[in-house]
mmCIF file of C-alpha atoms in Angstrom:
data_model
loop_
_atom_site.group_PDB
_atom_site.id
_atom_site.type_symbol
_atom_site.label_atom_id
_atom_site.label_comp_id
_atom_site.label_asym_id
_atom_site.label_seq_id
_atom_site.Cartn_x
_atom_site.Cartn_y
_atom_site.Cartn_z
ATOM 1 C CA PRO A 343 -24.382 -100.648 78.319
ATOM 2 C CA SER A 344 -24.079 -99.374 75.155
ATOM 3 C CA CYS A 345 -20.792 -97.899 74.009
ATOM 4 C CA CYS A 346 -22.235 -94.675 72.112
ATOM 5 C CA SER A 347 -22.048 -91.623 74.161
ATOM 6 C CA PRO A 348 -25.393 -89.980 74.742
ATOM 7 C CA ARG A 349 -26.745 -87.951 72.505
ATOM 8 C CA THR A 350 -26.538 -83.806 73.572
ATOM 9 C CA PRO A 351 -29.615 -82.938 73.633
ATOM 10 C CA PRO A 352 -30.740 -79.425 71.199
ATOM 11 C CA PRO A 353 -30.393 -76.189 72.389
ATOM 12 C CA LEU A 354 -33.592 -75.146 73.192
ATOM 13 C CA ALA A 355 -34.449 -72.049 70.229
ATOM 14 C CA SER A 356 -35.009 -68.599 72.248
ATOM 15 C CA ALA A 357 -37.900 -66.818 71.975
ATOM 16 C CA PRO A 358 -38.374 -63.770 70.165
ATOM 17 C CA ARG A 359 -38.494 -61.265 72.221
ATOM 18 C CA PRO A 360 -41.918 -59.090 72.561
ATOM 19 C CA GLU A 361 -40.323 -56.374 71.201
ATOM 20 C CA ALA A 362 -38.805 -57.032 68.706
ATOM 21 C CA ASP A 363 -41.862 -59.428 67.449
ATOM 22 C CA SER A 364 -43.830 -55.692 67.895
ATOM 23 C CA THR A 365 -41.524 -53.161 65.925
ATOM 24 C CA ALA A 366 -41.156 -55.598 62.651
ATOM 25 C CA SER A 367 -45.139 -56.200 63.645
ATOM 26 C CA GLU A 368 -45.021 -52.338 62.929
ATOM 27 C CA ARG A 369 -42.445 -52.078 60.192
ATOM 28 C CA ARG A 370 -44.490 -54.475 58.108
ATOM 29 C CA ARG A 371 -48.269 -52.632 58.716
ATOM 30 C CA VAL A 372 -46.210 -49.676 57.315
ATOM 31 C CA VAL A 373 -44.844 -50.701 54.545
ATOM 32 C CA ALA A 374 -47.888 -52.592 54.254
ATOM 33 C CA ALA A 375 -50.058 -48.251 54.346
ATOM 34 C CA LEU A 376 -46.497 -47.392 51.555
ATOM 35 C CA LYS A 377 -47.390 -49.104 49.074
ATOM 36 C CA ARG A 378 -51.399 -48.825 49.344
ATOM 37 C CA PHE A 379 -50.026 -45.184 49.141
ATOM 38 C CA ASP A 380 -48.454 -46.139 46.442
ATOM 39 C CA GLN A 381 -51.613 -47.507 44.471
ATOM 40 C CA LEU A 382 -53.859 -43.874 45.499
ATOM 41 C CA GLU A 383 -50.882 -41.620 43.720
ATOM 42 C CA ALA A 384 -51.582 -43.385 40.757
ATOM 43 C CA MET A 385 -55.250 -43.388 41.210
ATOM 44 C CA SER A 386 -54.966 -39.244 41.780
ATOM 45 C CA SER A 387 -52.119 -38.644 38.924
ATOM 46 C CA ARG A 388 -55.603 -39.842 36.432
ATOM 47 C CA GLY A 389 -57.402 -37.521 38.089
ATOM 48 C CA ASP A 390 -59.555 -39.143 40.833
ATOM 49 C CA PRO A 391 -61.113 -36.773 43.519
ATOM 50 C CA GLU A 392 -61.248 -39.877 46.459
ATOM 51 C CA GLY A 393 -57.323 -40.712 45.899
ATOM 52 C CA CYS A 394 -56.696 -38.016 49.332
ATOM 53 C CA SER A 395 -59.304 -39.179 51.162
ATOM 54 C CA CYS A 396 -58.207 -42.370 51.478
ATOM 55 C CA ALA A 397 -54.281 -41.534 52.500
ATOM 56 C CA LEU A 398 -56.200 -39.500 54.339
ATOM 57 C CA GLU A 399 -57.676 -42.802 56.355
ATOM 58 C CA GLU A 400 -55.002 -45.013 55.875
ATOM 59 C CA LEU A 401 -53.369 -42.198 58.091
ATOM 60 C CA ARG A 402 -55.577 -42.122 60.788
ATOM 61 C CA ARG A 403 -54.977 -45.801 60.599
ATOM 62 C CA LEU A 404 -51.215 -45.321 61.711
ATOM 63 C CA ARG A 405 -51.518 -42.781 63.442
ATOM 64 C CA GLU A 406 -54.514 -44.658 65.565
ATOM 65 C CA ASP A 407 -52.238 -47.768 65.696
ATOM 66 C CA GLY A 408 -49.076 -45.458 66.590
ATOM 67 C CA THR A 409 -46.975 -46.040 63.787
ATOM 68 C CA ALA A 410 -47.530 -43.180 61.529
ATOM 69 C CA PHE A 411 -44.157 -42.362 62.151
ATOM 70 C CA ALA A 412 -42.777 -46.059 62.190
ATOM 71 C CA LEU A 413 -40.622 -45.636 58.852
ATOM 72 C CA GLY A 414 -39.801 -42.173 59.421
ATOM 73 C CA PRO A 415 -41.534 -38.802 57.035
ATOM 74 C CA ASN A 416 -42.148 -41.907 54.606
ATOM 75 C CA ALA A 417 -46.010 -42.173 55.094
ATOM 76 C CA HIS A 418 -46.347 -38.194 55.651
ATOM 77 C CA ASN A 419 -44.386 -37.790 52.541
ATOM 78 C CA ARG A 420 -46.657 -40.332 50.247
ATOM 79 C CA ALA A 421 -49.857 -39.012 51.721
ATOM 80 C CA MET A 422 -48.480 -35.430 50.426
ATOM 81 C CA ARG A 423 -47.771 -36.986 47.350
ATOM 82 C CA VAL A 424 -51.440 -38.381 46.818
ATOM 83 C CA CYS A 425 -53.390 -34.958 48.556
ATOM 84 C CA ALA A 426 -51.052 -32.317 45.914
ATOM 85 C CA SER A 427 -54.162 -31.516 43.975
ATOM 86 C CA SER A 428 -54.877 -29.408 47.819
ATOM 87 C CA PRO A 429 -52.417 -27.432 49.714
ATOM 88 C CA GLY A 430 -53.761 -26.699 52.318
ATOM 89 C CA THR A 431 -53.779 -30.772 53.351
ATOM 90 C CA VAL A 432 -49.885 -30.672 52.374
ATOM 91 C CA GLU A 433 -49.131 -27.698 54.311
ATOM 92 C CA THR A 434 -50.912 -29.821 57.064
ATOM 93 C CA LEU A 435 -49.102 -32.464 56.355
ATOM 94 C CA PHE A 436 -45.600 -30.810 56.238
ATOM 95 C CA ALA A 437 -46.774 -29.487 59.953
ATOM 96 C CA GLU A 438 -47.492 -32.548 61.132
ATOM 97 C CA ALA A 439 -44.031 -34.280 59.643
ATOM 98 C CA ALA A 440 -41.620 -31.154 61.372
ATOM 99 C CA ALA A 441 -43.962 -30.806 64.222
ATOM 100 C CA ALA A 442 -42.851 -35.074 64.957
ATOM 101 C CA GLY A 443 -38.584 -33.007 63.753
ATOM 102 C CA VAL A 444 -39.059 -35.997 60.800
ATOM 103 C CA GLN A 445 -39.043 -33.956 57.518
ATOM 104 C CA ASP A 446 -36.375 -35.008 55.933
ATOM 105 C CA ASP A 447 -35.470 -33.709 51.941
ATOM 106 C CA ALA A 448 -38.274 -35.383 50.372
ATOM 107 C CA SER A 449 -41.345 -33.614 52.568
ATOM 108 C CA LEU A 450 -39.222 -30.601 51.852
ATOM 109 C CA GLN A 451 -39.513 -31.157 47.745
ATOM 110 C CA VAL A 452 -42.693 -32.060 47.837
ATOM 111 C CA LEU A 453 -43.539 -29.147 49.840
ATOM 112 C CA ALA A 454 -41.100 -26.846 47.434
ATOM 113 C CA THR A 455 -43.308 -28.401 43.857
ATOM 114 C CA CYS A 456 -46.647 -27.846 45.761
ATOM 115 C CA ARG A 457 -46.769 -24.447 46.435
ATOM 116 C CA LEU A 458 -45.511 -24.271 43.226
ATOM 117 C CA GLU A 459 -47.610 -25.317 41.433
ATOM 118 C CA ALA A 460 -49.954 -22.991 43.278
ATOM 119 C CA GLU A 461 -47.557 -19.880 42.647
ATOM 120 C CA ASP A 462 -47.017 -19.190 45.972
ATOM 121 C CA PHE A 463 -43.351 -18.349 45.102
ATOM 122 C CA ALA A 464 -41.900 -16.919 48.136
ATOM 123 C CA GLY A 465 -43.352 -20.388 50.111
ATOM 124 C CA ALA A 466 -42.320 -21.963 47.333
ATOM 125 C CA ALA A 467 -38.548 -21.164 47.160
ATOM 126 C CA ALA A 468 -38.023 -20.578 51.128
ATOM 127 C CA ALA A 469 -38.928 -24.860 51.271
ATOM 128 C CA LEU A 470 -36.352 -24.760 48.581
ATOM 129 C CA SER A 471 -33.964 -22.975 50.825
ATOM 130 C CA GLU A 472 -34.112 -25.241 53.451
ATOM 131 C CA LEU A 473 -33.877 -28.036 51.396
ATOM 132 C CA LEU A 474 -30.309 -26.299 49.633
ATOM 133 C CA GLY A 475 -29.380 -25.296 53.280
ATOM 134 C CA PRO A 476 -27.605 -28.008 54.585
ATOM 135 C CA LEU A 477 -25.675 -28.511 51.392
ATOM 136 C CA LEU A 478 -23.990 -25.901 52.306
ATOM 137 C CA VAL A 479 -22.118 -27.059 56.012
ATOM 138 C CA GLN A 480 -19.613 -27.371 55.521
ATOM 139 C CA PRO A 481 -18.413 -30.836 56.702
ATOM 140 C CA ALA A 482 -16.101 -31.547 59.298
ATOM 141 C CA HIS A 483 -12.789 -33.262 59.052
ATOM 142 C CA GLY A 484 -12.227 -31.558 55.835
ATOM 143 C CA ALA A 485 -14.470 -34.069 54.230
ATOM 144 C CA ALA A 486 -15.905 -33.162 50.070
ATOM 145 C CA ARG A 487 -19.418 -31.101 50.432
ATOM 146 C CA ARG A 488 -22.714 -33.483 49.650
ATOM 147 C CA ARG A 489 -23.691 -33.247 45.641
ATOM 148 C CA VAL A 490 -26.938 -31.565 45.384
ATOM 149 C CA PRO A 491 -29.196 -34.567 44.644
ATOM 150 C CA ALA A 492 -30.923 -35.161 41.250
ATOM 151 C CA ARG A 493 -33.887 -34.687 42.858
ATOM 152 C CA THR A 494 -33.668 -31.740 44.709
ATOM 153 C CA ALA A 495 -31.381 -30.556 41.453
ATOM 154 C CA LYS A 496 -34.620 -30.443 39.213
ATOM 155 C CA VAL A 497 -37.016 -28.805 42.667
ATOM 156 C CA ALA A 498 -34.725 -25.961 42.675
ATOM 157 C CA LEU A 499 -34.024 -25.110 38.258
ATOM 158 C CA SER A 500 -38.411 -24.574 38.316
ATOM 159 C CA VAL A 501 -38.975 -22.548 41.108
ATOM 160 C CA LEU A 502 -35.663 -20.483 40.894
ATOM 161 C CA GLY A 503 -36.620 -20.712 36.815
ATOM 162 C CA ALA A 504 -40.604 -19.760 37.834
ATOM 163 C CA CYS A 505 -39.272 -17.047 39.914
ATOM 164 C CA ARG A 506 -37.720 -15.788 37.587
ATOM 165 C CA ASP A 507 -40.525 -15.943 34.994
ATOM 166 C CA ALA A 508 -43.079 -13.954 36.860
ATOM 167 C CA SER A 509 -40.663 -11.443 37.716
ATOM 168 C CA VAL A 510 -41.026 -12.428 41.731
ATOM 169 C CA CYS A 511 -37.392 -10.791 43.260
ATOM 170 C CA GLY A 512 -39.021 -11.285 47.512
ATOM 171 C CA ASP A 513 -36.601 -12.293 49.996
ATOM 172 C CA GLU A 514 -37.018 -15.496 49.350
ATOM 173 C CA CYS A 515 -36.698 -15.762 46.187
ATOM 174 C CA ARG A 516 -33.659 -14.171 46.083
ATOM 175 C CA GLY A 517 -31.689 -16.134 49.051
ATOM 176 C CA ALA A 518 -32.473 -19.670 47.398
ATOM 177 C CA ALA A 519 -30.984 -18.142 44.108
ATOM 178 C CA ARG A 520 -28.370 -16.922 46.706
ATOM 179 C CA GLN A 521 -27.539 -20.196 47.861
ATOM 180 C CA TRP A 522 -28.141 -22.084 44.915
ATOM 181 C CA ALA A 523 -25.118 -20.108 42.699
ATOM 182 C CA ALA A 524 -22.803 -21.040 46.016
ATOM 183 C CA LEU A 525 -23.981 -24.511 45.788
ATOM 184 C CA GLY A 526 -22.444 -23.988 42.292
ATOM 185 C CA GLU A 527 -20.025 -22.334 42.965
ATOM 186 C CA GLY A 528 -18.259 -24.928 44.819
ATOM 187 C CA GLY A 529 -18.806 -27.123 42.320
ATOM 188 C CA GLN A 530 -22.007 -29.412 44.143
ATOM 189 C CA TRP A 531 -23.685 -29.802 41.065
ATOM 190 C CA ALA A 532 -23.306 -28.827 37.304
ATOM 191 C CA PRO A 533 -25.747 -27.257 35.380
ATOM 192 C CA PRO A 534 -27.636 -28.972 32.634
ATOM 193 C CA ALA A 535 -26.516 -29.547 29.343
ATOM 194 C CA PRO A 536 -27.420 -26.033 27.044
ATOM 195 C CA PRO A 537 -30.324 -28.134 24.416
ATOM 196 C CA PRO A 538 -29.379 -28.671 21.095
ATOM 197 C CA SER A 539 -29.549 -25.976 18.289
ATOM 198 C CA PRO A 540 -32.104 -26.082 15.998
ATOM 199 C CA GLU A 541 -31.498 -26.884 12.822
ATOM 200 C CA ARG A 542 -31.554 -24.908 10.015
ATOM 201 C CA THR A 543 -32.864 -24.510 6.191
ATOM 202 C CA LEU A 544 -33.551 -22.461 3.227
ATOM 203 C CA ALA A 545 -36.706 -22.429 1.126
ATOM 204 C CA LEU A 546 -36.777 -20.523 -2.289
ATOM 205 C CA LEU A 547 -39.515 -19.441 -3.460
ATOM 206 C CA LYS A 548 -39.246 -18.753 -7.846
ATOM 207 C CA PRO A 549 -40.437 -15.681 -9.500
ATOM 208 C CA ASP A 550 -43.435 -18.043 -10.579
ATOM 209 C CA CYS A 551 -44.748 -19.411 -7.251
ATOM 210 C CA VAL A 552 -44.732 -15.202 -6.181
ATOM 211 C CA ALA A 553 -45.724 -13.632 -8.477
ATOM 212 C CA SER A 554 -48.452 -16.689 -8.352
ATOM 213 C CA GLY A 555 -49.884 -15.892 -5.114
ATOM 214 C CA ALA A 556 -49.081 -19.053 -3.756
ATOM 215 C CA ALA A 557 -46.151 -17.722 -1.367
ATOM 216 C CA GLY A 558 -49.117 -18.156 1.062
ATOM 217 C CA GLU A 559 -49.553 -21.252 0.736
ATOM 218 C CA VAL A 560 -46.201 -22.907 0.645
ATOM 219 C CA GLU A 561 -45.262 -21.291 4.568
ATOM 220 C CA ALA A 562 -48.863 -22.720 5.054
ATOM 221 C CA LEU A 563 -47.583 -26.025 4.063
ATOM 222 C CA ILE A 564 -44.219 -25.530 5.925
ATOM 223 C CA ALA A 565 -44.965 -24.839 9.170
ATOM 224 C CA GLU A 566 -47.366 -27.441 8.989
ATOM 225 C CA HIS A 567 -44.872 -30.143 8.545
ATOM 226 C CA GLY A 568 -42.619 -28.952 11.898
ATOM 227 C CA PHE A 569 -41.501 -25.882 10.237
ATOM 228 C CA GLU A 570 -40.473 -21.767 12.112
ATOM 229 C CA VAL A 571 -40.186 -19.688 9.579
ATOM 230 C CA VAL A 572 -37.429 -17.051 11.521
ATOM 231 C CA ARG A 573 -36.391 -14.759 8.630
ATOM 232 C CA ARG A 574 -37.542 -13.867 5.341
ATOM 233 C CA ARG A 575 -35.836 -12.485 2.219
ATOM 234 C CA ARG A 576 -37.008 -11.163 -0.958
ATOM 235 C CA TRP A 577 -34.932 -9.906 -3.587
ATOM 236 C CA ARG A 578 -34.266 -10.389 -7.424
ATOM 237 C CA MET A 579 -30.275 -12.111 -8.212
ATOM 238 C CA GLY A 580 -28.262 -11.053 -11.171
ATOM 239 C CA GLU A 581 -26.757 -13.021 -13.492
ATOM 240 C CA GLY A 582 -23.919 -13.655 -11.286
ATOM 241 C CA GLU A 583 -25.383 -14.217 -8.203
ATOM 242 C CA ALA A 584 -27.865 -16.968 -9.981
ATOM 243 C CA ALA A 585 -24.624 -18.649 -12.136
ATOM 244 C CA ALA A 586 -22.801 -18.720 -8.514
ATOM 245 C CA PHE A 587 -26.169 -20.364 -6.419
ATOM 246 C CA LEU A 588 -26.915 -22.899 -9.516
ATOM 247 C CA GLN A 589 -23.350 -23.689 -9.908
ATOM 248 C CA ALA A 590 -23.397 -24.383 -5.880
ATOM 249 C CA SER A 591 -26.659 -25.947 -5.808
ATOM 250 C CA CYS A 592 -25.770 -28.941 -8.927
ATOM 251 C CA SER A 593 -22.281 -29.559 -7.485
ATOM 252 C CA SER A 594 -23.643 -30.654 -4.240
#
């Protein structure tokens, strides 16, 4: 007889649950579809009209599989971006996501941007208002409010700036502007840094240049090099003024 104890048989591997296996398969199909949506968005950005129709076909397949919302609104959001040049299609896709109760910030960002490009300022402001609303809700237990995400801030500045430039003062634009101001007062977004002040330089045309009629050619040459004339002055220097100017110029 052997002095060794009998080996314990290895534990039997448990078979995967059919539900878990099915869920993983669905997620893989949707992830693969999202990658195709990214490719189609690149097609649309190059002006290829087939991008949107291919995206809608991809979304139809996901609906047939019952996986259109397996990853929330991601598939619809990608399709909305691909079809951004078709406002009606974007509205339909957003409505589908909203009916399923899965629309998110990205859905509203695409919707607001699409409406803005179609010059539907009131509609863009309404989508922006819906996007900003949750940020104004006071969180429980004294927690700090969420800061405005960078992408939302970009959309807000674009929509409100367009409303202002177009002199649109409807209820939607005014409401969104009040929300944006309230978020700023609460410190939930910081205004963008002001653009740098343009540098200025001085160009002096001497009397012989003016007398010969070459002033216009000189100004055209200045413009060709990217400069803009913001102020002109024509005057005759006195001896003292000319001496002081030459002294300052030579000493610099």
